mmCIF file of C-alpha atoms and ligand atoms in Angstrom:
data_model
loop_
_atom_site.group_PDB
_atom_site.id
_atom_site.type_symbol
_atom_site.label_atom_id
_atom_site.label_comp_id
_atom_site.label_asym_id
_atom_site.label_seq_id
_atom_site.Cartn_x
_atom_site.Cartn_y
_atom_site.Cartn_z
ATOM 1 C CA UNK A 9 0.261 -0.039 -0.295
ATOM 2 C CA UNK A 10 1.604 3.570 -0.854
ATOM 3 C CA UNK A 11 2.890 5.711 2.601
ATOM 4 C CA UNK A 12 -0.725 8.209 1.785
ATOM 5 C CA UNK A 13 -3.267 5.186 1.590
ATOM 6 C CA UNK A 14 -1.820 3.538 4.645
ATOM 7 C CA UNK A 15 -2.057 6.973 6.621
ATOM 8 C CA UNK A 16 -5.805 7.433 5.683
ATOM 9 C CA UNK A 17 -6.246 3.752 6.367
ATOM 10 C CA UNK A 18 -4.698 4.531 10.579
ATOM 11 C CA UNK A 19 -6.554 7.579 10.101
ATOM 12 C CA UNK A 20 -9.761 6.882 9.337
ATOM 13 C CA UNK A 21 -9.538 3.637 12.035
ATOM 14 C CA UNK A 22 -8.447 6.333 15.080
ATOM 15 C CA UNK A 23 -11.734 7.852 13.975
ATOM 16 C CA UNK A 24 -14.047 4.876 14.117
ATOM 17 C CA UNK A 25 -11.620 4.361 17.622
ATOM 18 C CA UNK A 26 -13.174 7.759 19.215
ATOM 19 C CA UNK A 27 -16.262 6.015 19.091
ATOM 20 C CA UNK A 28 -15.809 3.570 20.095
ATOM 21 C CA UNK A 29 -13.447 3.917 23.214
ATOM 22 C CA UNK A 30 -14.376 6.627 24.363
ATOM 23 C CA UNK A 31 -18.130 7.306 26.899
ATOM 24 C CA UNK A 32 -20.927 8.401 24.713
ATOM 25 C CA UNK A 33 -22.130 11.179 24.465
ATOM 26 C CA UNK A 34 -24.838 10.402 26.592
ATOM 27 C CA UNK A 35 -23.124 8.964 29.811
ATOM 28 C CA UNK A 36 -24.743 10.801 32.892
ATOM 29 C CA UNK A 37 -23.385 13.946 33.062
ATOM 30 C CA UNK A 38 -23.679 14.518 29.286
ATOM 31 C CA UNK A 39 -21.897 17.749 29.371
ATOM 32 C CA UNK A 40 -18.549 16.527 30.702
ATOM 33 C CA UNK A 41 -18.425 12.960 27.584
ATOM 34 C CA UNK A 42 -19.960 15.627 25.051
ATOM 35 C CA UNK A 43 -16.818 18.181 25.709
ATOM 36 C CA UNK A 44 -14.745 15.330 26.106
ATOM 37 C CA UNK A 45 -16.181 13.990 22.512
ATOM 38 C CA UNK A 46 -16.152 18.150 21.418
ATOM 39 C CA UNK A 47 -12.573 17.859 21.680
ATOM 40 C CA UNK A 48 -11.367 14.886 20.556
ATOM 41 C CA UNK A 49 -13.279 14.682 16.804
ATOM 42 C CA UNK A 50 -12.383 17.504 16.480
ATOM 43 C CA UNK A 51 -10.102 16.469 13.399
ATOM 44 C CA UNK A 52 -6.336 16.825 14.530
ATOM 45 C CA UNK A 53 -3.600 14.881 12.585
ATOM 46 C CA UNK A 54 -4.180 12.136 14.550
ATOM 47 C CA UNK A 55 -0.311 11.930 14.537
ATOM 48 C CA UNK A 56 0.501 10.223 17.994
ATOM 49 C CA UNK A 57 -2.670 7.451 17.544
ATOM 50 C CA UNK A 58 -1.345 6.691 14.080
ATOM 51 C CA UNK A 59 2.727 6.159 15.526
ATOM 52 C CA UNK A 60 1.500 3.427 18.049
ATOM 53 C CA UNK A 61 -0.623 1.625 15.784
ATOM 54 C CA UNK A 62 2.532 1.944 12.842
ATOM 55 C CA UNK A 63 5.297 0.623 16.032
ATOM 56 C CA UNK A 64 3.449 -2.179 16.780
ATOM 57 C CA UNK A 65 2.860 -3.566 13.567
ATOM 58 C CA UNK A 66 6.632 -3.552 12.638
ATOM 59 C CA UNK A 67 6.708 -6.155 15.496
ATOM 60 C CA UNK A 68 3.349 -8.772 15.251
ATOM 61 C CA UNK A 69 1.738 -9.912 18.443
ATOM 62 C CA UNK A 70 -1.675 -10.982 19.029
ATOM 63 C CA UNK A 71 -2.503 -7.501 21.187
ATOM 64 C CA UNK A 72 -4.650 -4.892 20.005
ATOM 65 C CA UNK A 73 -2.307 -1.278 19.855
ATOM 66 C CA UNK A 74 -5.389 0.712 19.451
ATOM 67 C CA UNK A 75 -6.141 1.033 23.128
ATOM 68 C CA UNK A 76 -3.443 2.684 23.390
ATOM 69 C CA UNK A 77 -3.322 4.838 20.455
ATOM 70 C CA UNK A 78 -5.632 6.496 21.677
ATOM 71 C CA UNK A 79 -5.083 6.095 25.044
ATOM 72 C CA UNK A 80 -2.135 8.856 23.702
ATOM 73 C CA UNK A 81 -4.940 11.227 21.586
ATOM 74 C CA UNK A 82 -6.461 11.318 25.111
ATOM 75 C CA UNK A 83 -3.832 12.975 26.253
ATOM 76 C CA UNK A 84 -2.429 14.831 23.320
ATOM 77 C CA UNK A 85 -6.178 15.872 22.828
ATOM 78 C CA UNK A 86 -6.181 17.417 27.293
ATOM 79 C CA UNK A 87 -2.829 18.742 26.728
ATOM 80 C CA UNK A 88 -4.425 20.680 24.383
ATOM 81 C CA UNK A 89 -7.508 21.998 25.779
ATOM 82 C CA UNK A 90 -6.047 23.165 28.798
ATOM 83 C CA UNK A 91 -2.876 24.768 26.803
ATOM 84 C CA UNK A 92 -5.329 27.051 26.071
ATOM 85 C CA UNK A 93 -7.470 27.949 28.793
ATOM 86 C CA UNK A 94 -6.958 32.006 29.582
ATOM 87 C CA UNK A 95 -4.720 30.895 32.579
ATOM 88 C CA UNK A 96 -2.529 29.541 29.725
ATOM 89 C CA UNK A 97 -2.534 30.183 25.964
ATOM 90 C CA UNK A 98 -6.177 31.923 26.120
ATOM 91 C CA UNK A 99 -6.632 30.855 22.669
ATOM 92 C CA UNK A 100 -9.827 31.096 20.941
ATOM 93 C CA UNK A 101 -10.227 28.234 17.927
ATOM 94 C CA UNK A 102 -8.676 24.730 17.940
ATOM 95 C CA UNK A 103 -7.936 22.861 14.993
ATOM 96 C CA UNK A 104 -9.739 25.366 13.610
ATOM 97 C CA UNK A 105 -13.334 25.257 15.856
ATOM 98 C CA UNK A 106 -14.149 26.725 18.701
ATOM 99 C CA UNK A 107 -11.500 25.602 21.677
ATOM 100 C CA UNK A 108 -13.518 23.664 24.899
ATOM 101 C CA UNK A 109 -13.961 26.906 26.895
ATOM 102 C CA UNK A 110 -15.086 29.031 24.019
ATOM 103 C CA UNK A 111 -17.287 26.357 23.257
ATOM 104 C CA UNK A 112 -18.422 25.456 27.272
ATOM 105 C CA UNK A 113 -16.876 27.405 29.527
ATOM 106 C CA UNK A 114 -14.075 27.477 31.325
ATOM 107 C CA UNK A 115 -14.804 24.871 34.906
ATOM 108 C CA UNK A 116 -16.398 22.322 32.079
ATOM 109 C CA UNK A 117 -12.584 22.677 29.653
ATOM 110 C CA UNK A 118 -10.852 21.860 32.758
ATOM 111 C CA UNK A 119 -13.147 19.432 34.205
ATOM 112 C CA UNK A 120 -13.118 17.593 30.164
ATOM 113 C CA UNK A 121 -9.281 17.802 30.569
ATOM 114 C CA UNK A 122 -8.658 16.544 33.191
ATOM 115 C CA UNK A 123 -11.470 13.608 32.579
ATOM 116 C CA UNK A 124 -9.202 13.045 29.339
ATOM 117 C CA UNK A 125 -6.801 12.876 30.987
ATOM 118 C CA UNK A 126 -7.372 9.956 33.408
ATOM 119 C CA UNK A 127 -9.516 7.745 30.778
ATOM 120 C CA UNK A 128 -6.120 7.086 28.976
ATOM 121 C CA UNK A 129 -5.251 5.634 31.949
ATOM 122 C CA UNK A 130 -8.094 3.629 32.317
ATOM 123 C CA UNK A 131 -8.027 2.555 28.638
ATOM 124 C CA UNK A 132 -4.291 1.631 29.255
ATOM 125 C CA UNK A 133 -5.370 -0.688 32.380
ATOM 126 C CA UNK A 134 -9.032 -1.816 31.227
ATOM 127 C CA UNK A 135 -7.269 -3.637 27.943
ATOM 128 C CA UNK A 136 -3.625 -4.178 29.160
ATOM 129 C CA UNK A 137 -4.152 -5.294 33.068
ATOM 130 C CA UNK A 138 -4.671 -9.018 31.772
ATOM 131 C CA UNK A 139 -0.535 -9.135 30.313
ATOM 132 C CA UNK A 140 0.178 -6.752 33.893
ATOM 133 C CA UNK A 141 4.062 -6.844 32.722
ATOM 134 C CA UNK A 142 2.825 -4.918 29.190
ATOM 135 C CA UNK A 143 0.771 -2.645 31.596
ATOM 136 C CA UNK A 144 2.602 -1.727 33.616
ATOM 137 C CA UNK A 145 5.338 -0.850 30.926
ATOM 138 C CA UNK A 146 2.508 0.694 29.344
ATOM 139 C CA UNK A 147 2.019 3.577 32.401
ATOM 140 C CA UNK A 148 5.318 4.114 33.398
ATOM 141 C CA UNK A 149 6.143 5.308 29.679
ATOM 142 C CA UNK A 150 2.933 7.414 29.936
ATOM 143 C CA UNK A 151 2.739 8.807 33.136
ATOM 144 C CA UNK A 152 6.632 9.814 32.935
ATOM 145 C CA UNK A 153 6.376 11.291 29.591
ATOM 146 C CA UNK A 154 3.113 13.429 31.119
ATOM 147 C CA UNK A 155 4.681 14.416 34.086
ATOM 148 C CA UNK A 156 6.854 17.108 35.404
ATOM 149 C CA UNK A 157 9.650 15.878 34.014
ATOM 150 C CA UNK A 158 9.014 15.536 31.179
ATOM 151 C CA UNK A 159 5.118 17.468 29.203
ATOM 152 C CA UNK A 160 4.150 19.526 32.027
ATOM 153 C CA UNK A 161 7.830 20.757 32.788
ATOM 154 C CA UNK A 162 8.354 21.687 29.603
ATOM 155 C CA UNK A 163 5.176 23.214 29.333
ATOM 156 C CA UNK A 164 6.143 25.076 32.907
ATOM 157 C CA UNK A 165 9.425 25.982 31.000
ATOM 158 C CA UNK A 166 7.305 27.830 28.211
ATOM 159 C CA UNK A 167 4.964 29.514 30.358
ATOM 160 C CA UNK A 168 8.863 31.163 32.916
ATOM 161 C CA UNK A 169 10.534 31.753 29.463
ATOM 162 C CA UNK A 170 7.276 33.882 28.162
ATOM 163 C CA UNK A 171 7.877 37.411 26.924
ATOM 164 C CA UNK A 172 12.195 37.235 27.317
ATOM 165 C CA UNK A 173 14.377 36.292 25.199
ATOM 166 C CA UNK A 174 14.971 32.046 25.337
ATOM 167 C CA UNK A 175 18.184 30.619 25.415
ATOM 168 C CA UNK A 176 18.944 27.742 22.631
ATOM 169 C CA UNK A 177 19.278 25.396 25.834
ATOM 170 C CA UNK A 178 15.398 26.310 26.931
ATOM 171 C CA UNK A 179 14.531 26.113 24.086
ATOM 172 C CA UNK A 180 15.554 22.810 23.003
ATOM 173 C CA UNK A 181 14.520 21.868 26.736
ATOM 174 C CA UNK A 182 10.686 22.858 25.413
ATOM 175 C CA UNK A 183 11.311 21.310 22.292
ATOM 176 C CA UNK A 184 12.162 18.516 24.166
ATOM 177 C CA UNK A 185 9.773 17.779 27.144
ATOM 178 C CA UNK A 186 6.839 19.750 25.237
ATOM 179 C CA UNK A 187 6.601 18.274 21.462
ATOM 180 C CA UNK A 188 9.289 14.855 21.437
ATOM 181 C CA UNK A 189 8.141 13.724 24.665
ATOM 182 C CA UNK A 190 5.193 12.104 23.325
ATOM 183 C CA UNK A 191 5.962 11.474 20.356
ATOM 184 C CA UNK A 192 8.709 9.538 21.350
ATOM 185 C CA UNK A 193 6.391 7.830 23.563
ATOM 186 C CA UNK A 194 3.861 6.735 21.347
ATOM 187 C CA UNK A 195 7.265 4.640 19.461
ATOM 188 C CA UNK A 196 7.042 3.019 22.644
ATOM 189 C CA UNK A 197 4.446 2.420 23.618
ATOM 190 C CA UNK A 198 3.654 0.509 20.476
ATOM 191 C CA UNK A 199 6.797 -1.496 20.563
ATOM 192 C CA UNK A 200 6.406 -2.714 24.230
ATOM 193 C CA UNK A 201 2.604 -3.829 23.026
ATOM 194 C CA UNK A 202 4.385 -5.384 20.035
ATOM 195 C CA UNK A 203 7.262 -7.691 22.624
ATOM 196 C CA UNK A 204 10.293 -5.125 21.724
ATOM 197 C CA UNK A 205 13.296 -5.888 22.977
ATOM 198 C CA UNK A 206 14.933 -3.556 25.455
ATOM 199 C CA UNK A 207 17.714 -2.588 22.124
ATOM 200 C CA UNK A 208 14.324 -1.758 20.082
ATOM 201 C CA UNK A 209 13.259 0.802 22.321
ATOM 202 C CA UNK A 210 15.775 2.795 22.377
ATOM 203 C CA UNK A 211 15.763 2.389 18.745
ATOM 204 C CA UNK A 212 12.113 3.551 18.657
ATOM 205 C CA UNK A 213 12.377 6.585 21.183
ATOM 206 C CA UNK A 214 15.497 7.453 19.081
ATOM 207 C CA UNK A 215 13.470 7.204 15.743
ATOM 208 C CA UNK A 216 10.769 8.830 17.768
ATOM 209 C CA UNK A 217 12.748 11.812 19.276
ATOM 210 C CA UNK A 218 14.475 12.807 15.603
ATOM 211 C CA UNK A 219 10.857 13.079 14.331
ATOM 212 C CA UNK A 220 9.337 14.633 17.063
ATOM 213 C CA UNK A 221 12.871 17.759 16.951
ATOM 214 C CA UNK A 222 12.020 17.825 13.458
ATOM 215 C CA UNK A 223 7.867 18.155 13.141
ATOM 216 C CA UNK A 224 8.896 20.695 16.259
ATOM 217 C CA UNK A 225 10.866 23.059 13.978
ATOM 218 C CA UNK A 226 8.719 22.935 10.661
ATOM 219 C CA UNK A 227 6.446 24.328 12.768
ATOM 220 C CA UNK A 228 8.251 27.006 13.127
ATOM 221 C CA UNK A 229 9.452 27.160 10.318
ATOM 222 C CA UNK A 230 5.535 27.056 8.878
ATOM 223 C CA UNK A 231 4.414 30.213 11.917
ATOM 224 C CA UNK A 232 7.390 32.149 10.218
ATOM 225 C CA UNK A 233 6.428 31.448 6.495
ATOM 226 C CA UNK A 234 2.780 31.195 6.038
ATOM 227 C CA UNK A 235 0.281 34.770 6.696
ATOM 228 C CA UNK A 236 -2.190 33.790 6.927
ATOM 229 C CA UNK A 237 -1.693 30.990 9.163
ATOM 230 C CA UNK A 238 0.331 33.785 11.308
ATOM 231 C CA UNK A 239 -2.647 35.854 11.379
ATOM 232 C CA UNK A 240 -4.922 32.901 13.000
ATOM 233 C CA UNK A 241 -2.416 32.402 15.568
ATOM 234 C CA UNK A 242 -2.722 36.130 17.068
ATOM 235 C CA UNK A 243 -6.108 36.525 16.865
ATOM 236 C CA UNK A 244 -6.375 32.754 18.594
ATOM 237 C CA UNK A 245 -3.715 33.070 21.265
ATOM 238 C CA UNK A 246 -1.318 35.606 23.730
ATOM 239 C CA UNK A 247 0.989 33.530 24.238
ATOM 240 C CA UNK A 248 1.883 32.838 20.386
ATOM 241 C CA UNK A 249 3.477 36.549 19.890
ATOM 242 C CA UNK A 250 7.419 37.667 20.384
ATOM 243 C CA UNK A 251 7.809 33.817 21.213
ATOM 244 C CA UNK A 252 11.642 32.841 20.782
ATOM 245 C CA UNK A 253 11.304 29.929 18.294
ATOM 246 C CA UNK A 254 14.554 27.288 15.799
ATOM 247 C CA UNK A 255 13.867 30.764 13.427
ATOM 248 C CA UNK A 256 14.126 32.976 15.666
ATOM 249 C CA UNK A 257 17.649 31.830 16.794
ATOM 250 C CA UNK A 258 18.763 30.082 13.981
ATOM 251 C CA UNK A 259 17.018 31.704 11.053
ATOM 252 C CA UNK A 260 14.934 30.030 9.098
ATOM 253 C CA UNK A 261 17.361 28.433 6.179
ATOM 254 C CA UNK A 262 19.710 26.987 8.587
ATOM 255 C CA UNK A 263 15.684 25.763 10.431
ATOM 256 C CA UNK A 264 15.381 24.349 7.100
ATOM 257 C CA UNK A 265 18.850 22.134 7.395
ATOM 258 C CA UNK A 266 17.911 21.296 10.193
ATOM 259 C CA UNK A 267 14.763 19.351 10.326
ATOM 260 C CA UNK A 268 16.578 17.623 6.998
ATOM 261 C CA UNK A 269 18.908 16.410 8.484
ATOM 262 C CA UNK A 270 16.842 15.067 12.156
ATOM 263 C CA UNK A 271 14.513 13.378 9.518
ATOM 264 C CA UNK A 272 17.498 11.718 7.493
ATOM 265 C CA UNK A 273 18.726 10.528 11.167
ATOM 266 C CA UNK A 274 14.791 9.489 11.179
ATOM 267 C CA UNK A 275 15.427 7.546 8.588
ATOM 268 C CA UNK A 276 19.150 5.919 8.226
ATOM 269 C CA UNK A 277 17.194 4.802 12.367
ATOM 270 C CA UNK A 278 14.748 2.465 9.976
ATOM 271 C CA UNK A 279 17.319 0.632 8.778
ATOM 272 C CA UNK A 280 18.094 -0.570 11.939
ATOM 273 C CA UNK A 281 14.736 -1.760 13.038
ATOM 274 C CA UNK A 282 12.909 -4.838 12.226
ATOM 275 C CA UNK A 283 10.426 -6.012 10.319
ATOM 276 C CA UNK A 284 8.826 -4.058 7.238
ATOM 277 C CA UNK A 285 10.232 -0.224 7.668
ATOM 278 C CA UNK A 286 8.769 1.238 5.388
ATOM 279 C CA UNK A 287 5.999 2.919 6.752
ATOM 280 C CA UNK A 288 7.693 4.990 9.335
ATOM 281 C CA UNK A 289 10.343 6.429 6.644
ATOM 282 C CA UNK A 290 7.074 7.670 4.827
ATOM 283 C CA UNK A 291 5.686 9.659 7.575
ATOM 284 C CA UNK A 292 9.814 11.187 8.296
ATOM 285 C CA UNK A 293 9.730 12.544 4.703
ATOM 286 C CA UNK A 294 5.814 13.347 5.030
ATOM 287 C CA UNK A 295 6.387 15.409 8.256
ATOM 288 C CA UNK A 296 9.488 16.976 6.855
ATOM 289 C CA UNK A 297 7.452 17.586 3.125
ATOM 290 C CA UNK A 298 4.619 19.829 5.282
ATOM 291 C CA UNK A 299 7.475 22.920 4.636
ATOM 292 C CA UNK A 300 6.494 21.952 0.259
HETATM 293 C C1 LIG B 6 -0.186 19.643 29.870
HETATM 294 C C2 LIG B 6 -1.459 22.868 29.496
HETATM 295 C C3 LIG B 6 -0.129 21.112 29.285
HETATM 296 C C4 LIG B 6 0.728 21.185 28.634
HETATM 297 C C5 LIG B 6 1.633 20.137 27.688
HETATM 298 C C6 LIG B 6 0.929 19.371 24.930
HETATM 299 C C7 LIG B 6 1.787 20.512 25.192
HETATM 300 C C8 LIG B 6 2.510 20.703 26.912
HETATM 301 C C9 LIG B 6 0.462 21.615 25.419
HETATM 302 C C10 LIG B 6 0.051 21.368 23.798
HETATM 303 C C11 LIG B 6 -0.004 23.017 23.304
HETATM 304 C C12 LIG B 6 1.464 22.810 21.670
HETATM 305 C C13 LIG B 6 1.531 24.087 20.576
HETATM 306 C C14 LIG B 6 2.336 21.868 22.089
HETATM 307 C C15 LIG B 6 3.480 21.423 20.955
HETATM 308 C C16 LIG B 6 3.879 20.409 20.612
HETATM 309 C C17 LIG B 6 3.034 20.528 18.882
HETATM 310 C C18 LIG B 6 3.228 20.595 18.057
HETATM 311 C C19 LIG B 6 1.390 20.349 19.534
HETATM 312 C C20 LIG B 6 0.438 19.829 17.867
HETATM 313 O O1 LIG B 6 -0.217 19.126 18.010
HETATM 314 P P1 LIG B 6 -0.295 18.350 16.394
HETATM 315 O O2 LIG B 6 0.029 19.657 15.341
HETATM 316 O O3 LIG B 6 -1.818 18.386 16.591
HETATM 317 O O4 LIG B 6 -0.414 17.205 15.862
HETATM 318 P P2 LIG B 6 -2.916 17.654 15.913
HETATM 319 O O5 LIG B 6 -4.575 18.577 15.912
HETATM 320 O O6 LIG B 6 -2.907 17.583 14.851
HETATM 321 O O7 LIG B 6 -3.340 16.925 16.818
#
């Protein structure tokens, strides 16, 4: 199957699974379940769950990776809802639609984020509990990723740095933890479910780190070069103004070179992984080619 066809097939499986695994809107109290589903249905790229499914696919095994894929998308969606809140980014739009606190209200948005974060771990415990070692590894991996040294830590540094130029070291810390951490985690979780060895898990993590860093730099390049997107962000979010980005520190040319080098390293790592890595190679190229 062609890369894009495979990507669309994975994305469509994820869309159906969101409906299958999340509590229905009518579940009492319906407002919280409406808010959870509103953000989960808002249709991002589904990059993270696709990575879980693709990594698992390399190793085979009988376990279903979809509950873990929905768990990471649920956790990612929580982070976006909370990131958009008036006390953090104060954004009006997310994925082209009103943010959760605009569509509902602030209290509901806080609770919907909390509920999606919690639900991620509920999914893991429910669906992998019969394989206790795998379940414990998945929970530890996701908890470490979401915690104060990674996702939250990256967000904290980002907030602390607002309004002042950031050093390269701080910007790298933010990228590595706000963006790369969950991407790495998705590959690792897919590997754990497929039965990868420790050495293979390390390779998956390295691949995730490379595409995660490239992904963030490419986001910065797109923000810097797309008038439309920049206008959308300045309307939608206070915190995007005057932010230190990779492009501001290094310029467009060097940023493009760096994103390309990270992508090439990710592709090199694929050649050291088992199974058919064509999709992961295609994905690394696809993320870089968002630039063209
Ligand atoms: C816990 C409040 C809180 C924050 C944690 C992840 C995060 C830190 C904040 C989310 C905001 C943000 C811009 C993070 C950087 C990573 C990133 C580029 C997220 C957007 O991911 P995409 O482009 O989004 O994959 P879609 O909509 O496609 O899922």
